[in-house]
């Protein structure tokens, strides 16, 4: 018997009862960003593969059932290369991809290419994300989590997004890439511009600020690659350069694009994992108590299954990145024409009752949890081991050091940063008993 309440009364915006009405709820408005799950439940039941006009003006197929989603993620007829959309589709007047990447010449990365180039680049980068390499990184992540909590623990209040979930993965991925400590705050600022993330009360980035931030990052990465070539270290960028110099044929553009996408995809997913996960625990006190007791007892087993359940329940990646049909194909009995974009809705698939028992209930003990939170197939998230490590250590540190942490605002006053790919809280203000040191 699950011990947490379903629906808005207990689980906040993450809980949703199955849709019973015939009219589809609105998509992509503010209410949808706060709670997309009722709309996804409607789509799964009534239109599991549905062509929809997106806010950008592009028409794309939304795939919402688990079985269809898993099939689509592994279907090699669905290309990651946007050229298949631009050359063949009559439906795409808007833009696809990450803002600013095209103008900054950063398109050649793992999210935009297919085999054999994808195979070659993934093989090079995967060496940085082996279990052994990730395990070596654990002391540094522990140090970062405690340092960040130290900065606000004696105040009795904090914004866990701005002061914890956002800086932790940006500093971690900068360390992995080999960005010098004195430059990492610049990366934090550029990343904030790219995500339109800013301190509460401050104005958002100016118009065009996202593109400018991407170009600044691109220029810095080009300079850093030159510096690493002259004086290599043990970091990821130096490893990419060594591979290039030993016949792997990695161009400077490819190296810069790889560093860019690892930074972009490698930290925003973790920001949302920590933020969404912490919020879900705060809204489910009995589940949180189970995890707190496990952390106090040194039970890493429950911590590991908890991270997987939080990834399924309200994961950081709402919709998988763009795919484009290279030939006519069928998904869930629906015909998709050549060139048409396909968006696999991971958040909907991971609440599919045909796959998961009680899918709208948070159950940190859930064992059979083959969620799609980090994708499936050859494009499965390369940085998932590092993100899992950061999420596990972040949640453990928060529960250990702030045992009475609680929301400082009613849930309906929180604002969500929604988009076509990622979904997470803009802020997470909390209160707690000050830590006396």
mmCIF file with all atom_site columns, N, CA and C in Angstrom, residues 56-125:
data_model
loop_
_atom_site.group_PDB
_atom_site.id
_atom_site.type_symbol
_atom_site.label_atom_id
_atom_site.label_alt_id
_atom_site.label_comp_id
_atom_site.label_asym_id
_atom_site.label_entity_id
_atom_site.label_seq_id
_atom_site.pdbx_PDB_ins_code
_atom_site.Cartn_x
_atom_site.Cartn_y
_atom_site.Cartn_z
_atom_site.occupancy
_atom_site.B_iso_or_equiv
_atom_site.pdbx_formal_charge
_atom_site.auth_seq_id
_atom_site.auth_comp_id
_atom_site.auth_asym_id
_atom_site.auth_atom_id
_atom_site.pdbx_PDB_model_num
ATOM 1   N N  . UNK A 1 56  ? 7.084  27.413 -31.071 1.00 0.00 ? 56  UNK A N  1
ATOM 2   C CA . UNK A 1 56  ? 8.057  27.938 -32.040 1.00 0.00 ? 56  UNK A CA 1
ATOM 3   C C  . UNK A 1 56  ? 7.501  28.026 -33.451 1.00 0.00 ? 56  UNK A C  1
ATOM 4   N N  . UNK A 1 57  ? 6.318  27.436 -33.686 1.00 0.00 ? 57  UNK A N  1
ATOM 5   C CA . UNK A 1 57  ? 5.745  27.416 -35.022 1.00 0.00 ? 57  UNK A CA 1
ATOM 6   C C  . UNK A 1 57  ? 5.988  26.126 -35.772 1.00 0.00 ? 57  UNK A C  1
ATOM 7   N N  . UNK A 1 58  ? 6.849  25.246 -35.246 1.00 0.00 ? 58  UNK A N  1
ATOM 8   C CA . UNK A 1 58  ? 7.117  23.952 -35.869 1.00 0.00 ? 58  UNK A CA 1
ATOM 9   C C  . UNK A 1 58  ? 5.984  22.986 -35.526 1.00 0.00 ? 58  UNK A C  1
ATOM 10  N N  . UNK A 1 59  ? 5.564  22.193 -36.495 1.00 0.00 ? 59  UNK A N  1
ATOM 11  C CA . UNK A 1 59  ? 4.632  21.111 -36.234 1.00 0.00 ? 59  UNK A CA 1
ATOM 12  C C  . UNK A 1 59  ? 5.423  19.826 -36.012 1.00 0.00 ? 59  UNK A C  1
ATOM 13  N N  . UNK A 1 60  ? 5.100  19.101 -34.954 1.00 0.00 ? 60  UNK A N  1
ATOM 14  C CA . UNK A 1 60  ? 5.832  17.876 -34.629 1.00 0.00 ? 60  UNK A CA 1
ATOM 15  C C  . UNK A 1 60  ? 4.869  16.847 -34.080 1.00 0.00 ? 60  UNK A C  1
ATOM 16  N N  . UNK A 1 61  ? 5.247  15.579 -34.219 1.00 0.00 ? 61  UNK A N  1
ATOM 17  C CA . UNK A 1 61  ? 4.487  14.484 -33.635 1.00 0.00 ? 61  UNK A CA 1
ATOM 18  C C  . UNK A 1 61  ? 4.915  14.289 -32.198 1.00 0.00 ? 61  UNK A C  1
ATOM 19  N N  . UNK A 1 62  ? 3.953  14.279 -31.278 1.00 0.00 ? 62  UNK A N  1
ATOM 20  C CA . UNK A 1 62  ? 4.217  13.981 -29.871 1.00 0.00 ? 62  UNK A CA 1
ATOM 21  C C  . UNK A 1 62  ? 3.883  12.518 -29.603 1.00 0.00 ? 62  UNK A C  1
ATOM 22  N N  . UNK A 1 63  ? 4.839  11.766 -29.067 1.00 0.00 ? 63  UNK A N  1
ATOM 23  C CA . UNK A 1 63  ? 4.678  10.341 -28.776 1.00 0.00 ? 63  UNK A CA 1
ATOM 24  C C  . UNK A 1 63  ? 4.637  10.190 -27.257 1.00 0.00 ? 63  UNK A C  1
ATOM 25  N N  . UNK A 1 64  ? 3.533  9.653  -26.719 1.00 0.00 ? 64  UNK A N  1
ATOM 26  C CA . UNK A 1 64  ? 3.327  9.706  -25.267 1.00 0.00 ? 64  UNK A CA 1
ATOM 27  C C  . UNK A 1 64  ? 3.212  8.346  -24.576 1.00 0.00 ? 64  UNK A C  1
ATOM 28  N N  . UNK A 1 65  ? 2.983  7.250  -25.275 1.00 0.00 ? 65  UNK A N  1
ATOM 29  C CA . UNK A 1 65  ? 2.895  5.953  -24.619 1.00 0.00 ? 65  UNK A CA 1
ATOM 30  C C  . UNK A 1 65  ? 4.275  5.314  -24.510 1.00 0.00 ? 65  UNK A C  1
ATOM 31  N N  . UNK A 1 66  ? 4.474  4.554  -23.444 1.00 0.00 ? 66  UNK A N  1
ATOM 32  C CA . UNK A 1 66  ? 5.795  3.988  -23.156 1.00 0.00 ? 66  UNK A CA 1
ATOM 33  C C  . UNK A 1 66  ? 6.289  3.093  -24.292 1.00 0.00 ? 66  UNK A C  1
ATOM 34  N N  . UNK A 1 67  ? 5.466  2.160  -24.743 1.00 0.00 ? 67  UNK A N  1
ATOM 35  C CA . UNK A 1 67  ? 5.917  1.213  -25.765 1.00 0.00 ? 67  UNK A CA 1
ATOM 36  C C  . UNK A 1 67  ? 6.295  1.946  -27.045 1.00 0.00 ? 67  UNK A C  1
ATOM 37  N N  . UNK A 1 68  ? 5.470  2.918  -27.459 1.00 0.00 ? 68  UNK A N  1
ATOM 38  C CA . UNK A 1 68  ? 5.767  3.689  -28.668 1.00 0.00 ? 68  UNK A CA 1
ATOM 39  C C  . UNK A 1 68  ? 7.018  4.534  -28.468 1.00 0.00 ? 68  UNK A C  1
ATOM 40  N N  . UNK A 1 69  ? 7.154  5.109  -27.287 1.00 0.00 ? 69  UNK A N  1
ATOM 41  C CA . UNK A 1 69  ? 8.304  5.955  -26.994 1.00 0.00 ? 69  UNK A CA 1
ATOM 42  C C  . UNK A 1 69  ? 9.603  5.155  -27.064 1.00 0.00 ? 69  UNK A C  1
ATOM 43  N N  . UNK A 1 70  ? 9.608  4.004  -26.443 1.00 0.00 ? 70  UNK A N  1
ATOM 44  C CA . UNK A 1 70  ? 10.817 3.171  -26.439 1.00 0.00 ? 70  UNK A CA 1
ATOM 45  C C  . UNK A 1 70  ? 11.178 2.736  -27.856 1.00 0.00 ? 70  UNK A C  1
ATOM 46  N N  . UNK A 1 71  ? 10.164 2.408  -28.655 1.00 0.00 ? 71  UNK A N  1
ATOM 47  C CA . UNK A 1 71  ? 10.407 2.029  -30.045 1.00 0.00 ? 71  UNK A CA 1
ATOM 48  C C  . UNK A 1 71  ? 10.998 3.196  -30.829 1.00 0.00 ? 71  UNK A C  1
ATOM 49  N N  . UNK A 1 72  ? 10.413 4.383  -30.649 1.00 0.00 ? 72  UNK A N  1
ATOM 50  C CA . UNK A 1 72  ? 10.866 5.546  -31.411 1.00 0.00 ? 72  UNK A CA 1
ATOM 51  C C  . UNK A 1 72  ? 12.288 5.943  -31.033 1.00 0.00 ? 72  UNK A C  1
ATOM 52  N N  . UNK A 1 73  ? 12.629 5.848  -29.760 1.00 0.00 ? 73  UNK A N  1
ATOM 53  C CA . UNK A 1 73  ? 13.966 6.240  -29.318 1.00 0.00 ? 73  UNK A CA 1
ATOM 54  C C  . UNK A 1 73  ? 15.057 5.371  -29.939 1.00 0.00 ? 73  UNK A C  1
ATOM 55  N N  . UNK A 1 74  ? 14.710 4.146  -30.294 1.00 0.00 ? 74  UNK A N  1
ATOM 56  C CA . UNK A 1 74  ? 15.703 3.224  -30.863 1.00 0.00 ? 74  UNK A CA 1
ATOM 57  C C  . UNK A 1 74  ? 15.587 3.084  -32.377 1.00 0.00 ? 74  UNK A C  1
ATOM 58  N N  . UNK A 1 75  ? 14.637 3.762  -32.995 1.00 0.00 ? 75  UNK A N  1
ATOM 59  C CA . UNK A 1 75  ? 14.379 3.606  -34.432 1.00 0.00 ? 75  UNK A CA 1
ATOM 60  C C  . UNK A 1 75  ? 15.395 4.412  -35.234 1.00 0.00 ? 75  UNK A C  1
ATOM 61  N N  . UNK A 1 76  ? 16.257 3.727  -35.980 1.00 0.00 ? 76  UNK A N  1
ATOM 62  C CA . UNK A 1 76  ? 17.306 4.414  -36.729 1.00 0.00 ? 76  UNK A CA 1
ATOM 63  C C  . UNK A 1 76  ? 16.770 5.165  -37.939 1.00 0.00 ? 76  UNK A C  1
ATOM 64  N N  . UNK A 1 77  ? 15.481 4.996  -38.239 1.00 0.00 ? 77  UNK A N  1
ATOM 65  C CA . UNK A 1 77  ? 14.885 5.801  -39.311 1.00 0.00 ? 77  UNK A CA 1
ATOM 66  C C  . UNK A 1 77  ? 14.528 7.199  -38.815 1.00 0.00 ? 77  UNK A C  1
ATOM 67  N N  . UNK A 1 78  ? 14.642 7.407  -37.528 1.00 0.00 ? 78  UNK A N  1
ATOM 68  C CA . UNK A 1 78  ? 14.452 8.730  -36.949 1.00 0.00 ? 78  UNK A CA 1
ATOM 69  C C  . UNK A 1 78  ? 15.828 9.332  -36.693 1.00 0.00 ? 78  UNK A C  1
ATOM 70  N N  . UNK A 1 79  ? 16.197 10.268 -37.547 1.00 0.00 ? 79  UNK A N  1
ATOM 71  C CA . UNK A 1 79  ? 17.532 10.859 -37.494 1.00 0.00 ? 79  UNK A CA 1
ATOM 72  C C  . UNK A 1 79  ? 17.581 11.998 -36.482 1.00 0.00 ? 79  UNK A C  1
ATOM 73  N N  . UNK A 1 80  ? 18.771 12.224 -35.934 1.00 0.00 ? 80  UNK A N  1
ATOM 74  C CA . UNK A 1 80  ? 18.992 13.361 -35.046 1.00 0.00 ? 80  UNK A CA 1
ATOM 75  C C  . UNK A 1 80  ? 19.447 14.599 -35.804 1.00 0.00 ? 80  UNK A C  1
ATOM 76  N N  . UNK A 1 81  ? 19.785 14.450 -37.058 1.00 0.00 ? 81  UNK A N  1
ATOM 77  C CA . UNK A 1 81  ? 20.353 15.552 -37.841 1.00 0.00 ? 81  UNK A CA 1
ATOM 78  C C  . UNK A 1 81  ? 19.242 16.458 -38.367 1.00 0.00 ? 81  UNK A C  1
ATOM 79  N N  . UNK A 1 82  ? 19.212 17.742 -37.962 1.00 0.00 ? 82  UNK A N  1
ATOM 80  C CA . UNK A 1 82  ? 18.136 18.641 -38.398 1.00 0.00 ? 82  UNK A CA 1
ATOM 81  C C  . UNK A 1 82  ? 18.082 18.862 -39.896 1.00 0.00 ? 82  UNK A C  1
ATOM 82  N N  . UNK A 1 83  ? 19.122 18.488 -40.635 1.00 0.00 ? 83  UNK A N  1
ATOM 83  C CA . UNK A 1 83  ? 19.087 18.687 -42.086 1.00 0.00 ? 83  UNK A CA 1
ATOM 84  C C  . UNK A 1 83  ? 17.921 17.936 -42.708 1.00 0.00 ? 83  UNK A C  1
ATOM 85  N N  . UNK A 1 84  ? 17.520 16.823 -42.117 1.00 0.00 ? 84  UNK A N  1
ATOM 86  C CA . UNK A 1 84  ? 16.406 16.046 -42.663 1.00 0.00 ? 84  UNK A CA 1
ATOM 87  C C  . UNK A 1 84  ? 15.083 16.788 -42.504 1.00 0.00 ? 84  UNK A C  1
ATOM 88  N N  . UNK A 1 85  ? 15.008 17.681 -41.541 1.00 0.00 ? 85  UNK A N  1
ATOM 89  C CA . UNK A 1 85  ? 13.808 18.500 -41.366 1.00 0.00 ? 85  UNK A CA 1
ATOM 90  C C  . UNK A 1 85  ? 13.836 19.678 -42.324 1.00 0.00 ? 85  UNK A C  1
ATOM 91  N N  . UNK A 1 86  ? 14.959 20.377 -42.364 1.00 0.00 ? 86  UNK A N  1
ATOM 92  C CA . UNK A 1 86  ? 15.029 21.600 -43.160 1.00 0.00 ? 86  UNK A CA 1
ATOM 93  C C  . UNK A 1 86  ? 14.905 21.321 -44.652 1.00 0.00 ? 86  UNK A C  1
ATOM 94  N N  . UNK A 1 87  ? 15.389 20.171 -45.103 1.00 0.00 ? 87  UNK A N  1
ATOM 95  C CA . UNK A 1 87  ? 15.393 19.888 -46.535 1.00 0.00 ? 87  UNK A CA 1
ATOM 96  C C  . UNK A 1 87  ? 14.075 19.312 -47.037 1.00 0.00 ? 87  UNK A C  1
ATOM 97  N N  . UNK A 1 88  ? 13.298 18.676 -46.149 1.00 0.00 ? 88  UNK A N  1
ATOM 98  C CA . UNK A 1 88  ? 12.149 17.922 -46.655 1.00 0.00 ? 88  UNK A CA 1
ATOM 99  C C  . UNK A 1 88  ? 10.813 18.342 -46.088 1.00 0.00 ? 88  UNK A C  1
ATOM 100 N N  . UNK A 1 89  ? 10.794 19.019 -44.934 1.00 0.00 ? 89  UNK A N  1
ATOM 101 C CA . UNK A 1 89  ? 9.515  19.246 -44.277 1.00 0.00 ? 89  UNK A CA 1
ATOM 102 C C  . UNK A 1 89  ? 8.847  20.516 -44.751 1.00 0.00 ? 89  UNK A C  1
ATOM 103 N N  . UNK A 1 90  ? 7.564  20.426 -44.988 1.00 0.00 ? 90  UNK A N  1
ATOM 104 C CA . UNK A 1 90  ? 6.766  21.598 -45.327 1.00 0.00 ? 90  UNK A CA 1
ATOM 105 C C  . UNK A 1 90  ? 6.131  22.202 -44.087 1.00 0.00 ? 90  UNK A C  1
ATOM 106 N N  . UNK A 1 91  ? 6.382  21.609 -42.921 1.00 0.00 ? 91  UNK A N  1
ATOM 107 C CA . UNK A 1 91  ? 5.679  22.027 -41.709 1.00 0.00 ? 91  UNK A CA 1
ATOM 108 C C  . UNK A 1 91  ? 6.555  22.859 -40.781 1.00 0.00 ? 91  UNK A C  1
ATOM 109 N N  . UNK A 1 92  ? 7.813  23.039 -41.103 1.00 0.00 ? 92  UNK A N  1
ATOM 110 C CA . UNK A 1 92  ? 8.716  23.662 -40.147 1.00 0.00 ? 92  UNK A CA 1
ATOM 111 C C  . UNK A 1 92  ? 9.123  25.064 -40.515 1.00 0.00 ? 92  UNK A C  1
ATOM 112 N N  . UNK A 1 93  ? 8.380  26.065 -40.077 1.00 0.00 ? 93  UNK A N  1
ATOM 113 C CA . UNK A 1 93  ? 8.778  27.445 -40.293 1.00 0.00 ? 93  UNK A CA 1
ATOM 114 C C  . UNK A 1 93  ? 9.556  27.986 -39.105 1.00 0.00 ? 93  UNK A C  1
ATOM 115 N N  . UNK A 1 94  ? 9.482  27.322 -37.979 1.00 0.00 ? 94  UNK A N  1
ATOM 116 C CA . UNK A 1 94  ? 10.195 27.759 -36.789 1.00 0.00 ? 94  UNK A CA 1
ATOM 117 C C  . UNK A 1 94  ? 11.549 27.086 -36.673 1.00 0.00 ? 94  UNK A C  1
ATOM 118 N N  . UNK A 1 95  ? 12.179 27.284 -35.529 1.00 0.00 ? 95  UNK A N  1
ATOM 119 C CA . UNK A 1 95  ? 13.523 26.764 -35.317 1.00 0.00 ? 95  UNK A CA 1
ATOM 120 C C  . UNK A 1 95  ? 13.478 25.493 -34.479 1.00 0.00 ? 95  UNK A C  1
ATOM 121 N N  . UNK A 1 96  ? 14.454 24.625 -34.725 1.00 0.00 ? 96  UNK A N  1
ATOM 122 C CA . UNK A 1 96  ? 14.630 23.431 -33.919 1.00 0.00 ? 96  UNK A CA 1
ATOM 123 C C  . UNK A 1 96  ? 16.039 23.481 -33.341 1.00 0.00 ? 96  UNK A C  1
ATOM 124 N N  . UNK A 1 97  ? 16.257 22.711 -32.274 1.00 0.00 ? 97  UNK A N  1
ATOM 125 C CA . UNK A 1 97  ? 17.584 22.633 -31.696 1.00 0.00 ? 97  UNK A CA 1
ATOM 126 C C  . UNK A 1 97  ? 17.770 23.597 -30.541 1.00 0.00 ? 97  UNK A C  1
ATOM 127 N N  . UNK A 1 98  ? 19.017 23.771 -30.118 1.00 0.00 ? 98  UNK A N  1
ATOM 128 C CA . UNK A 1 98  ? 19.370 24.615 -28.987 1.00 0.00 ? 98  UNK A CA 1
ATOM 129 C C  . UNK A 1 98  ? 19.585 26.040 -29.467 1.00 0.00 ? 98  UNK A C  1
ATOM 130 N N  . UNK A 1 99  ? 18.980 27.060 -28.824 1.00 0.00 ? 99  UNK A N  1
ATOM 131 C CA . UNK A 1 99  ? 19.145 28.441 -29.278 1.00 0.00 ? 99  UNK A CA 1
ATOM 132 C C  . UNK A 1 99  ? 20.607 28.833 -29.364 1.00 0.00 ? 99  UNK A C  1
ATOM 133 N N  . UNK A 1 100 ? 20.974 29.427 -30.500 1.00 0.00 ? 100 UNK A N  1
ATOM 134 C CA . UNK A 1 100 ? 22.313 29.979 -30.659 1.00 0.00 ? 100 UNK A CA 1
ATOM 135 C C  . UNK A 1 100 ? 23.371 29.021 -31.154 1.00 0.00 ? 100 UNK A C  1
ATOM 136 N N  . UNK A 1 101 ? 23.087 27.705 -31.156 1.00 0.00 ? 101 UNK A N  1
ATOM 137 C CA . UNK A 1 101 ? 24.151 26.762 -31.506 1.00 0.00 ? 101 UNK A CA 1
ATOM 138 C C  . UNK A 1 101 ? 24.527 26.852 -32.980 1.00 0.00 ? 101 UNK A C  1
ATOM 139 N N  . UNK A 1 102 ? 23.542 27.121 -33.855 1.00 0.00 ? 102 UNK A N  1
ATOM 140 C CA . UNK A 1 102 ? 23.837 27.190 -35.288 1.00 0.00 ? 102 UNK A CA 1
ATOM 141 C C  . UNK A 1 102 ? 24.721 28.389 -35.599 1.00 0.00 ? 102 UNK A C  1
ATOM 142 N N  . UNK A 1 103 ? 24.342 29.576 -35.089 1.00 0.00 ? 103 UNK A N  1
ATOM 143 C CA . UNK A 1 103 ? 25.118 30.770 -35.391 1.00 0.00 ? 103 UNK A CA 1
ATOM 144 C C  . UNK A 1 103 ? 26.511 30.716 -34.778 1.00 0.00 ? 103 UNK A C  1
ATOM 145 N N  . UNK A 1 104 ? 26.669 29.967 -33.699 1.00 0.00 ? 104 UNK A N  1
ATOM 146 C CA . UNK A 1 104 ? 27.979 29.844 -33.049 1.00 0.00 ? 104 UNK A CA 1
ATOM 147 C C  . UNK A 1 104 ? 28.796 28.668 -33.592 1.00 0.00 ? 104 UNK A C  1
ATOM 148 N N  . UNK A 1 105 ? 28.286 28.008 -34.639 1.00 0.00 ? 105 UNK A N  1
ATOM 149 C CA . UNK A 1 105 ? 29.000 26.889 -35.271 1.00 0.00 ? 105 UNK A CA 1
ATOM 150 C C  . UNK A 1 105 ? 29.262 25.767 -34.273 1.00 0.00 ? 105 UNK A C  1
ATOM 151 N N  . UNK A 1 106 ? 28.198 25.415 -33.532 1.00 0.00 ? 106 UNK A N  1
ATOM 152 C CA . UNK A 1 106 ? 28.311 24.375 -32.506 1.00 0.00 ? 106 UNK A CA 1
ATOM 153 C C  . UNK A 1 106 ? 27.335 23.239 -32.752 1.00 0.00 ? 106 UNK A C  1
ATOM 154 N N  . UNK A 1 107 ? 27.023 22.968 -34.003 1.00 0.00 ? 107 UNK A N  1
ATOM 155 C CA . UNK A 1 107 ? 25.999 21.983 -34.319 1.00 0.00 ? 107 UNK A CA 1
ATOM 156 C C  . UNK A 1 107 ? 26.511 20.547 -34.298 1.00 0.00 ? 107 UNK A C  1
ATOM 157 N N  . UNK A 1 108 ? 27.834 20.362 -34.425 1.00 0.00 ? 108 UNK A N  1
ATOM 158 C CA . UNK A 1 108 ? 28.366 19.009 -34.587 1.00 0.00 ? 108 UNK A CA 1
ATOM 159 C C  . UNK A 1 108 ? 28.599 18.351 -33.240 1.00 0.00 ? 108 UNK A C  1
ATOM 160 N N  . UNK A 1 109 ? 27.510 17.954 -32.590 1.00 0.00 ? 109 UNK A N  1
ATOM 161 C CA . UNK A 1 109 ? 27.629 17.282 -31.307 1.00 0.00 ? 109 UNK A CA 1
ATOM 162 C C  . UNK A 1 109 ? 26.702 16.070 -31.281 1.00 0.00 ? 109 UNK A C  1
ATOM 163 N N  . UNK A 1 110 ? 26.756 15.322 -30.195 1.00 0.00 ? 110 UNK A N  1
ATOM 164 C CA . UNK A 1 110 ? 26.091 14.018 -30.137 1.00 0.00 ? 110 UNK A CA 1
ATOM 165 C C  . UNK A 1 110 ? 24.582 14.093 -30.306 1.00 0.00 ? 110 UNK A C  1
ATOM 166 N N  . UNK A 1 111 ? 23.966 15.225 -29.953 1.00 0.00 ? 111 UNK A N  1
ATOM 167 C CA . UNK A 1 111 ? 22.509 15.328 -30.057 1.00 0.00 ? 111 UNK A CA 1
ATOM 168 C C  . UNK A 1 111 ? 22.034 15.658 -31.459 1.00 0.00 ? 111 UNK A C  1
ATOM 169 N N  . UNK A 1 112 ? 22.963 15.950 -32.372 1.00 0.00 ? 112 UNK A N  1
ATOM 170 C CA . UNK A 1 112 ? 22.572 16.379 -33.715 1.00 0.00 ? 112 UNK A CA 1
ATOM 171 C C  . UNK A 1 112 ? 23.116 15.499 -34.832 1.00 0.00 ? 112 UNK A C  1
ATOM 172 N N  . UNK A 1 113 ? 23.739 14.392 -34.513 1.00 0.00 ? 113 UNK A N  1
ATOM 173 C CA . UNK A 1 113 ? 24.363 13.585 -35.560 1.00 0.00 ? 113 UNK A CA 1
ATOM 174 C C  . UNK A 1 113 ? 23.959 12.123 -35.422 1.00 0.00 ? 113 UNK A C  1
ATOM 175 N N  . UNK A 1 114 ? 24.167 11.372 -36.495 1.00 0.00 ? 114 UNK A N  1
ATOM 176 C CA . UNK A 1 114 ? 23.842 9.956  -36.579 1.00 0.00 ? 114 UNK A CA 1
ATOM 177 C C  . UNK A 1 114 ? 25.127 9.156  -36.795 1.00 0.00 ? 114 UNK A C  1
ATOM 178 N N  . UNK A 1 115 ? 25.051 7.825  -36.682 1.00 0.00 ? 115 UNK A N  1
ATOM 179 C CA . UNK A 1 115 ? 26.195 6.995  -37.063 1.00 0.00 ? 115 UNK A CA 1
ATOM 180 C C  . UNK A 1 115 ? 26.533 7.233  -38.541 1.00 0.00 ? 115 UNK A C  1
ATOM 181 N N  . UNK A 1 116 ? 27.810 7.140  -38.926 1.00 0.00 ? 116 UNK A N  1
ATOM 182 C CA . UNK A 1 116 ? 28.956 6.681  -38.115 1.00 0.00 ? 116 UNK A CA 1
ATOM 183 C C  . UNK A 1 116 ? 29.623 7.784  -37.284 1.00 0.00 ? 116 UNK A C  1
ATOM 184 N N  . UNK A 1 117 ? 29.328 9.080  -37.602 1.00 0.00 ? 117 UNK A N  1
ATOM 185 C CA . UNK A 1 117 ? 29.974 10.149 -36.842 1.00 0.00 ? 117 UNK A CA 1
ATOM 186 C C  . UNK A 1 117 ? 29.592 10.083 -35.368 1.00 0.00 ? 117 UNK A C  1
ATOM 187 N N  . UNK A 1 118 ? 28.331 9.770  -35.092 1.00 0.00 ? 118 UNK A N  1
ATOM 188 C CA . UNK A 1 118 ? 27.896 9.659  -33.699 1.00 0.00 ? 118 UNK A CA 1
ATOM 189 C C  . UNK A 1 118 ? 28.680 8.570  -32.976 1.00 0.00 ? 118 UNK A C  1
ATOM 190 N N  . UNK A 1 119 ? 28.886 7.447  -33.639 1.00 0.00 ? 119 UNK A N  1
ATOM 191 C CA . UNK A 1 119 ? 29.619 6.334  -33.031 1.00 0.00 ? 119 UNK A CA 1
ATOM 192 C C  . UNK A 1 119 ? 31.044 6.745  -32.693 1.00 0.00 ? 119 UNK A C  1
ATOM 193 N N  . UNK A 1 120 ? 31.679 7.450  -33.639 1.00 0.00 ? 120 UNK A N  1
ATOM 194 C CA . UNK A 1 120 ? 33.063 7.882  -33.437 1.00 0.00 ? 120 UNK A CA 1
ATOM 195 C C  . UNK A 1 120 ? 33.172 8.872  -32.271 1.00 0.00 ? 120 UNK A C  1
ATOM 196 N N  . UNK A 1 121 ? 32.327 9.896  -32.246 1.00 0.00 ? 121 UNK A N  1
ATOM 197 C CA . UNK A 1 121 ? 32.421 10.904 -31.195 1.00 0.00 ? 121 UNK A CA 1
ATOM 198 C C  . UNK A 1 121 ? 32.029 10.332 -29.836 1.00 0.00 ? 121 UNK A C  1
ATOM 199 N N  . UNK A 1 122 ? 31.004 9.493  -29.814 1.00 0.00 ? 122 UNK A N  1
ATOM 200 C CA . UNK A 1 122 ? 30.583 8.920  -28.533 1.00 0.00 ? 122 UNK A CA 1
ATOM 201 C C  . UNK A 1 122 ? 31.676 8.032  -27.957 1.00 0.00 ? 122 UNK A C  1
ATOM 202 N N  . UNK A 1 123 ? 32.367 7.285  -28.822 1.00 0.00 ? 123 UNK A N  1
ATOM 203 C CA . UNK A 1 123 ? 33.444 6.429  -28.342 1.00 0.00 ? 123 UNK A CA 1
ATOM 204 C C  . UNK A 1 123 ? 34.541 7.264  -27.674 1.00 0.00 ? 123 UNK A C  1
ATOM 205 N N  . UNK A 1 124 ? 34.849 8.427  -28.243 1.00 0.00 ? 124 UNK A N  1
ATOM 206 C CA . UNK A 1 124 ? 35.884 9.276  -27.670 1.00 0.00 ? 124 UNK A CA 1
ATOM 207 C C  . UNK A 1 124 ? 35.475 9.812  -26.304 1.00 0.00 ? 124 UNK A C  1
ATOM 208 N N  . UNK A 1 125 ? 34.249 10.305 -26.213 1.00 0.00 ? 125 UNK A N  1
ATOM 209 C CA . UNK A 1 125 ? 33.813 10.974 -24.987 1.00 0.00 ? 125 UNK A CA 1
ATOM 210 C C  . UNK A 1 125 ? 33.459 9.970  -23.897 1.00 0.00 ? 125 UNK A C  1
#
